[in-house]
Tab-separated table of C-alpha atoms in Angstrom:
chain	number	residue	atom	x	y	z
C	1	MET	CA	7.817	-54.107	-1.379
C	2	ILE	CA	10.570	-52.617	-3.553
C	3	LYS	CA	8.549	-53.329	-6.707
C	4	ARG	CA	5.548	-51.525	-5.213
C	5	LEU	CA	7.692	-48.516	-4.315
C	6	LYS	CA	9.114	-48.424	-7.843
C	7	LEU	CA	5.615	-48.628	-9.293
C	8	LEU	CA	4.430	-45.828	-7.018
C	9	GLY	CA	7.457	-43.752	-8.053
C	10	TRP	CA	6.690	-44.229	-11.748
C	11	VAL	CA	3.016	-43.339	-11.193
C	12	LEU	CA	3.974	-40.133	-9.363
C	13	ALA	CA	6.526	-39.256	-12.052
C	14	TRP	CA	3.929	-39.673	-14.823
C	15	LEU	CA	1.372	-37.668	-12.858
C	16	MET	CA	3.923	-34.874	-12.447
C	17	PHE	CA	4.762	-35.048	-16.141
C	18	PHE	CA	1.106	-34.755	-17.186
C	19	TRP	CA	0.542	-31.929	-14.663
C	20	TRP	CA	3.468	-29.862	-15.949
C	21	ALA	CA	2.533	-30.617	-19.550
C	22	PHE	CA	-1.006	-29.341	-18.851
C	23	TRP	CA	0.078	-26.344	-16.745
C	24	LEU	CA	2.807	-25.056	-19.076
C	25	THR	CA	0.598	-25.280	-22.165
C	26	LEU	CA	-2.469	-23.743	-20.520
C	27	ASP	CA	-3.817	-20.785	-22.497
C	28	GLY	CA	-3.221	-17.597	-20.513
C	29	ARG	CA	-6.472	-16.083	-21.743
C	30	ILE	CA	-8.399	-18.891	-20.041
C	31	LEU	CA	-6.612	-18.108	-16.780
C	32	GLU	CA	-7.346	-14.398	-17.186
C	33	ARG	CA	-11.077	-15.024	-17.549
C	34	LEU	CA	-11.090	-17.581	-14.709
C	35	ILE	CA	-9.338	-15.253	-12.237
C	36	GLU	CA	-11.472	-12.261	-13.207
C	37	ARG	CA	-14.695	-14.282	-12.783
C	38	GLN	CA	-13.599	-15.402	-9.317
C	39	VAL	CA	-12.288	-12.041	-8.052
C	40	ASN	CA	-14.504	-9.344	-9.602
C	41	PRO	CA	-17.792	-10.378	-7.906
C	42	GLN	CA	-16.012	-9.869	-4.554
C	43	LEU	CA	-14.919	-6.297	-5.357
C	44	GLU	CA	-17.313	-3.522	-4.360
C	45	PHE	CA	-15.262	-0.572	-5.663
C	46	GLY	CA	-14.553	-1.716	-9.216
C	47	ARG	CA	-13.086	-4.592	-11.148
C	48	LEU	CA	-9.824	-6.353	-11.965
C	49	ASP	CA	-8.420	-6.461	-15.507
C	50	LEU	CA	-5.602	-8.909	-16.339
C	51	GLN	CA	-3.472	-8.863	-19.476
C	52	GLY	CA	-0.658	-11.078	-20.711
C	53	VAL	CA	-1.075	-13.940	-18.236
C	54	GLU	CA	1.195	-16.964	-18.740
C	55	THR	CA	2.227	-19.956	-16.656
C	56	THR	CA	5.781	-20.783	-15.509
C	57	TRP	CA	7.340	-23.883	-13.963
C	58	PHE	CA	6.615	-22.748	-10.419
C	59	GLY	CA	4.063	-19.970	-10.733
C	60	LEU	CA	2.497	-17.561	-13.189
C	61	LYS	CA	3.124	-14.105	-14.629
C	62	ALA	CA	0.994	-11.201	-15.839
C	63	GLU	CA	2.196	-8.320	-17.999
C	64	THR	CA	-0.355	-5.905	-16.535
C	65	VAL	CA	-2.826	-5.972	-13.647
C	66	VAL	CA	-5.224	-3.003	-13.525
C	67	PHE	CA	-7.728	-2.208	-10.768
C	68	ILE	CA	-10.479	-0.147	-12.398
C	69	GLY	CA	-12.798	1.932	-10.212
C	70	ASN	CA	-16.544	2.394	-10.550
C	71	SER	CA	-15.827	5.619	-12.461
C	72	ALA	CA	-14.025	3.522	-15.132
C	73	LEU	CA	-10.702	5.202	-14.248
C	74	PRO	CA	-7.739	2.988	-13.265
C	75	LEU	CA	-7.151	3.091	-9.501
C	76	LEU	CA	-3.895	1.133	-9.678
C	77	GLN	CA	-1.785	-0.367	-12.441
C	78	VAL	CA	0.821	-3.035	-11.709
C	79	GLN	CA	3.234	-4.355	-14.328
C	80	GLU	CA	5.363	-7.485	-14.647
C	81	LEU	CA	3.595	-9.242	-11.784
C	82	SER	CA	4.932	-12.698	-10.914
C	83	LEU	CA	3.564	-15.173	-8.377
C	84	SER	CA	5.899	-17.970	-7.288
C	85	TRP	CA	5.414	-21.186	-5.346
C	86	ALA	CA	8.918	-22.444	-6.066
C	87	PRO	CA	10.290	-25.193	-3.763
C	88	TRP	CA	12.779	-22.777	-2.143
C	89	TYR	CA	9.779	-20.682	-1.046
C	90	LEU	CA	7.560	-23.600	-0.013
C	91	LEU	CA	10.315	-25.142	2.115
C	92	ARG	CA	10.194	-21.948	4.170
C	93	GLY	CA	6.391	-22.014	4.225
C	94	ARG	CA	6.063	-18.984	1.931
C	95	LEU	CA	4.628	-17.805	-1.367
C	96	GLY	CA	6.495	-15.057	-3.204
C	97	LEU	CA	5.258	-12.134	-5.310
C	98	GLY	CA	7.077	-9.456	-7.293
C	99	ALA	CA	5.963	-6.603	-9.549
C	100	ARG	CA	6.760	-3.197	-11.006
C	101	LEU	CA	4.687	-0.250	-9.792
C	102	TYR	CA	5.024	3.284	-11.200
C	103	GLU	CA	8.756	3.038	-11.982
C	104	GLY	CA	9.444	1.276	-8.669
C	105	SER	CA	9.430	-2.306	-7.431
C	106	LEU	CA	7.162	-4.363	-5.183
C	107	GLU	CA	8.088	-7.515	-3.282
C	108	ALA	CA	5.728	-9.550	-1.130
C	109	GLN	CA	5.726	-12.804	0.815
C	110	TRP	CA	2.846	-14.704	2.327
C	111	VAL	CA	3.945	-16.746	5.357
C	112	LEU	CA	1.643	-19.753	5.133
C	113	TYR	CA	1.991	-21.171	8.630
C	114	SER	CA	1.228	-17.853	10.376
C	115	GLY	CA	-0.962	-16.105	7.787
C	116	ARG	CA	1.424	-13.160	7.782
C	117	PHE	CA	1.637	-10.979	4.672
C	118	GLU	CA	4.746	-8.842	4.156
C	119	LEU	CA	4.925	-6.160	1.458
C	120	ALA	CA	7.749	-3.762	0.555
C	121	GLY	CA	8.050	-1.094	-2.135
C	122	GLU	CA	11.048	0.892	-3.333
C	123	GLY	CA	11.414	3.831	-5.717
C	124	ILE	CA	7.668	4.141	-6.420
C	125	ARG	CA	6.497	7.356	-8.099
C	126	PRO	CA	2.877	7.719	-6.873
C	127	ASN	CA	2.109	10.738	-9.066
C	128	ARG	CA	2.424	8.449	-12.123
C	129	ASN	CA	-1.043	7.236	-11.163
C	130	LEU	CA	-3.388	8.818	-13.716
C	131	ARG	CA	-6.231	9.447	-11.263
C	132	LEU	CA	-3.938	11.029	-8.664
C	133	ARG	CA	-2.191	13.167	-11.268
C	134	GLU	CA	-5.514	14.462	-12.623
C	135	LYS	CA	-6.416	15.816	-9.175
C	136	GLY	CA	-3.357	18.080	-9.375
C	137	LEU	CA	-2.741	18.183	-5.617
C	138	ILE	CA	0.800	16.774	-5.958
C	139	ALA	CA	2.866	19.240	-7.984
C	140	SER	CA	6.075	17.161	-8.065
C	141	ASN	CA	7.169	13.602	-8.798
C	142	PRO	CA	7.891	12.271	-5.283
C	143	LYS	CA	9.571	8.960	-4.477
C	144	LEU	CA	8.012	6.464	-2.065
C	145	ASP	CA	9.679	3.639	-0.111
C	146	PHE	CA	7.709	1.529	2.358
C	147	ALA	CA	7.534	-1.753	4.257
C	148	ALA	CA	4.351	-3.228	5.723
C	149	SER	CA	3.398	-6.381	7.558
C	150	THR	CA	-0.075	-7.603	8.549
C	151	GLY	CA	-1.983	-10.750	9.476
C	152	LEU	CA	-4.488	-12.112	6.980
C	153	TRP	CA	-6.605	-13.742	9.652
C	154	GLY	CA	-7.204	-13.258	13.338
C	155	PRO	CA	-7.387	-9.860	15.098
C	156	PRO	CA	-6.144	-6.971	12.904
C	157	ARG	CA	-2.512	-6.143	13.713
C	158	GLY	CA	0.458	-4.986	11.715
C	159	THR	CA	3.125	-2.385	11.096
C	160	LEU	CA	3.917	0.185	8.419
C	161	GLU	CA	6.991	2.327	7.768
C	162	LEU	CA	7.158	4.711	4.827
C	163	THR	CA	9.287	7.547	3.513
C	164	LEU	CA	8.182	10.023	0.861
C	165	LYS	CA	10.830	12.304	-0.646
C	166	GLU	CA	10.697	15.399	-2.891
C	167	LEU	CA	7.009	16.092	-2.242
C	168	LYS	CA	5.436	19.376	-3.348
C	169	LEU	CA	1.756	20.104	-2.700
C	170	SER	CA	-0.345	22.644	-4.560
C	171	GLY	CA	-2.074	25.271	-2.416
C	172	LYS	CA	-4.759	26.221	-4.947
C	173	THR	CA	-8.335	25.975	-3.700
C	174	GLU	CA	-9.403	23.823	-6.659
C	175	GLN	CA	-6.948	21.157	-5.506
C	176	THR	CA	-7.137	21.489	-1.704
C	177	GLY	CA	-10.872	22.165	-1.341
C	178	LEU	CA	-10.147	24.996	1.121
C	179	VAL	CA	-11.802	28.420	0.960
C	180	ILE	CA	-8.532	30.335	0.436
C	181	ASP	CA	-5.379	29.767	-1.555
C	182	LEU	CA	-2.201	28.683	0.211
C	183	PRO	CA	1.373	28.793	-1.065
C	184	ASN	CA	2.757	25.618	-2.593
C	185	THR	CA	4.334	23.525	0.172
C	186	SER	CA	7.563	21.580	-0.408
C	187	PHE	CA	8.855	18.713	1.728
C	188	ASP	CA	12.340	17.256	1.375
C	189	ALA	CA	11.134	14.181	3.236
C	190	LEU	CA	8.088	12.856	5.046
C	191	SER	CA	8.266	9.732	7.207
C	192	LEU	CA	5.662	7.739	9.097
C	193	LYS	CA	5.737	4.754	11.434
C	194	ALA	CA	2.472	3.058	12.372
C	195	ARG	CA	1.648	0.036	14.500
C	196	TRP	CA	-1.880	-1.288	15.017
C	197	GLN	CA	-3.400	-4.085	17.077
C	198	GLU	CA	-7.135	-4.625	16.878
C	199	VAL	CA	-8.531	-1.066	17.314
C	200	GLN	CA	-5.408	0.588	18.755
C	201	LEU	CA	-3.189	2.511	16.314
C	202	GLU	CA	0.114	4.118	17.359
C	203	LEU	CA	1.597	6.825	15.120
C	204	GLU	CA	4.949	8.557	14.863
C	205	GLY	CA	5.723	10.873	11.952
C	206	GLN	CA	7.804	13.832	10.917
C	207	THR	CA	8.311	16.197	7.987
C	208	GLN	CA	11.290	18.214	6.727
C	209	GLY	CA	10.900	21.178	4.403
C	210	ASP	CA	8.717	24.292	4.407
C	211	ILE	CA	7.016	22.780	7.473
C	212	ASN	CA	9.173	20.887	9.972
C	213	ALA	CA	6.755	18.904	12.090
C	214	GLN	CA	6.531	15.950	14.444
C	215	VAL	CA	3.387	14.033	15.353
C	216	THR	CA	3.001	11.267	17.953
C	217	GLY	CA	0.088	9.576	19.657
C	218	GLN	CA	-2.660	7.023	19.385
C	219	VAL	CA	-5.914	6.535	17.501
C	220	VAL	CA	-8.723	4.234	18.625
C	221	LEU	CA	-10.096	2.982	15.324
C	222	ASP	CA	-13.728	2.496	14.385
C	223	TRP	CA	-13.390	0.107	11.441
C	224	ASN	CA	-17.041	0.589	10.405
C	225	ARG	CA	-17.030	4.420	10.565
C	226	MET	CA	-13.492	5.764	10.345
C	227	GLU	CA	-14.665	9.363	10.876
C	228	SER	CA	-15.801	8.276	14.375
C	229	SER	CA	-12.325	7.045	15.352
C	230	ARG	CA	-10.986	8.666	18.534
C	231	LEU	CA	-7.802	10.772	18.345
C	232	ASN	CA	-5.152	11.391	20.973
C	233	LEU	CA	-2.348	13.077	19.034
C	234	ARG	CA	0.311	15.703	19.705
C	235	LEU	CA	1.643	17.901	16.915
C	236	SER	CA	4.615	20.254	17.024
C	237	ALA	CA	5.610	22.272	13.951
C	238	ALA	CA	7.824	25.145	12.822
C	239	LEU	CA	7.385	27.007	9.524
C	240	LEU	CA	10.276	28.337	7.469
C	241	PRO	CA	10.162	32.174	7.521
C	242	ALA	CA	10.106	32.429	3.700
C	243	PHE	CA	7.121	30.064	3.590
C	244	GLU	CA	5.268	31.790	6.428
C	245	GLU	CA	5.586	35.168	4.717
C	246	GLN	CA	3.468	33.859	1.825
C	247	LEU	CA	0.558	32.871	4.064
C	248	ASP	CA	-2.699	34.801	4.066
C	249	GLY	CA	-3.150	37.147	7.022
C	250	LEU	CA	-6.128	35.162	8.327
C	251	VAL	CA	-4.097	31.943	8.308
C	252	LYS	CA	-1.237	33.638	10.157
C	253	SER	CA	-3.665	34.892	12.776
C	254	LEU	CA	-5.149	31.416	13.283
C	255	LEU	CA	-1.714	29.816	13.618
C	256	SER	CA	-0.519	32.408	16.112
C	257	ALA	CA	-3.218	31.251	18.535
C	258	TYR	CA	-1.502	27.862	18.766
C	259	ARG	CA	2.116	28.970	19.224
C	260	ASN	CA	3.868	28.084	22.465
C	261	ALA	CA	6.467	30.125	24.361
C	262	GLU	CA	9.216	28.864	22.028
C	263	GLY	CA	7.357	30.112	18.952
C	264	ARG	CA	6.449	26.649	17.679
C	265	ILE	CA	2.946	25.575	16.763
C	266	SER	CA	2.166	22.986	19.420
C	267	VAL	CA	-1.273	21.395	19.730
C	268	GLU	CA	-3.105	18.379	21.040
C	269	LEU	CA	-5.860	16.788	18.932
C	270	SER	CA	-8.428	14.739	20.820
C	271	GLY	CA	-11.923	13.397	20.342
C	272	PRO	CA	-13.642	12.056	17.191
C	273	ALA	CA	-11.707	12.349	13.929
C	274	ARG	CA	-14.686	14.052	12.276
C	275	VAL	CA	-14.588	17.101	14.630
C	276	PRO	CA	-11.501	16.839	16.878
C	277	GLN	CA	-10.799	19.266	19.701
C	278	ILE	CA	-7.623	21.310	19.157
C	279	LYS	CA	-5.811	22.543	22.265
C	280	ARG	CA	-2.556	24.496	22.496
C	281	ILE	CA	0.088	22.840	24.664
């Protein structure tokens, strides 16, 4: 019995040796092509481009991962991505992922036994994205922190918390798509908390800056046609006097119709997201 156990141990040791010898010497370019061939046919909005892939003892790394849209412009560019299945992760039933994203960091964990995926970002500068910057809507270099959690199978459910600081939005018609120009709008901070379960989405958000606003309520989601989702939201906002003075007279007149007795803009949005009803409260 002992001899058989020793023999089995030696066989397993040699198998492990040959596996690591194969894995650690595997050409990264072969892995790049293999992953791209498996993933890209599943993507409807573009393709994945991997560069600098190499294997490690308990995972693999990629210097750059780029998601390229159908317009041939990069939608997202991730750097220094690392995927780990180290024993200290597997013992907890998890796979780990880390990356750099637009001057910030990303960390993710996949909880294997529950199918839960947890993602957190810190210090991300979204306006470093070439496509977003070309649109010109964001006229500053804001900083984004967030934490999200969702299930990868079963009924859709999850949570999201994010904070965006030092945000400045252009009011020019060529950026906003509106018929009149607005003044540039600055926010010291914007925060959002969201929780969803199947088709029910609960929202709580607020802004600080030229517009100090709070929004709460629910959205009944239509996953196939998001514009048909049903809104039940309440919005309360106050504009800084210096900002309000720059508004066009027509805009001021429209806003005055939704002011309450305290002078705040206070409305309820209900009905389909495409054409919601707006009621002063």
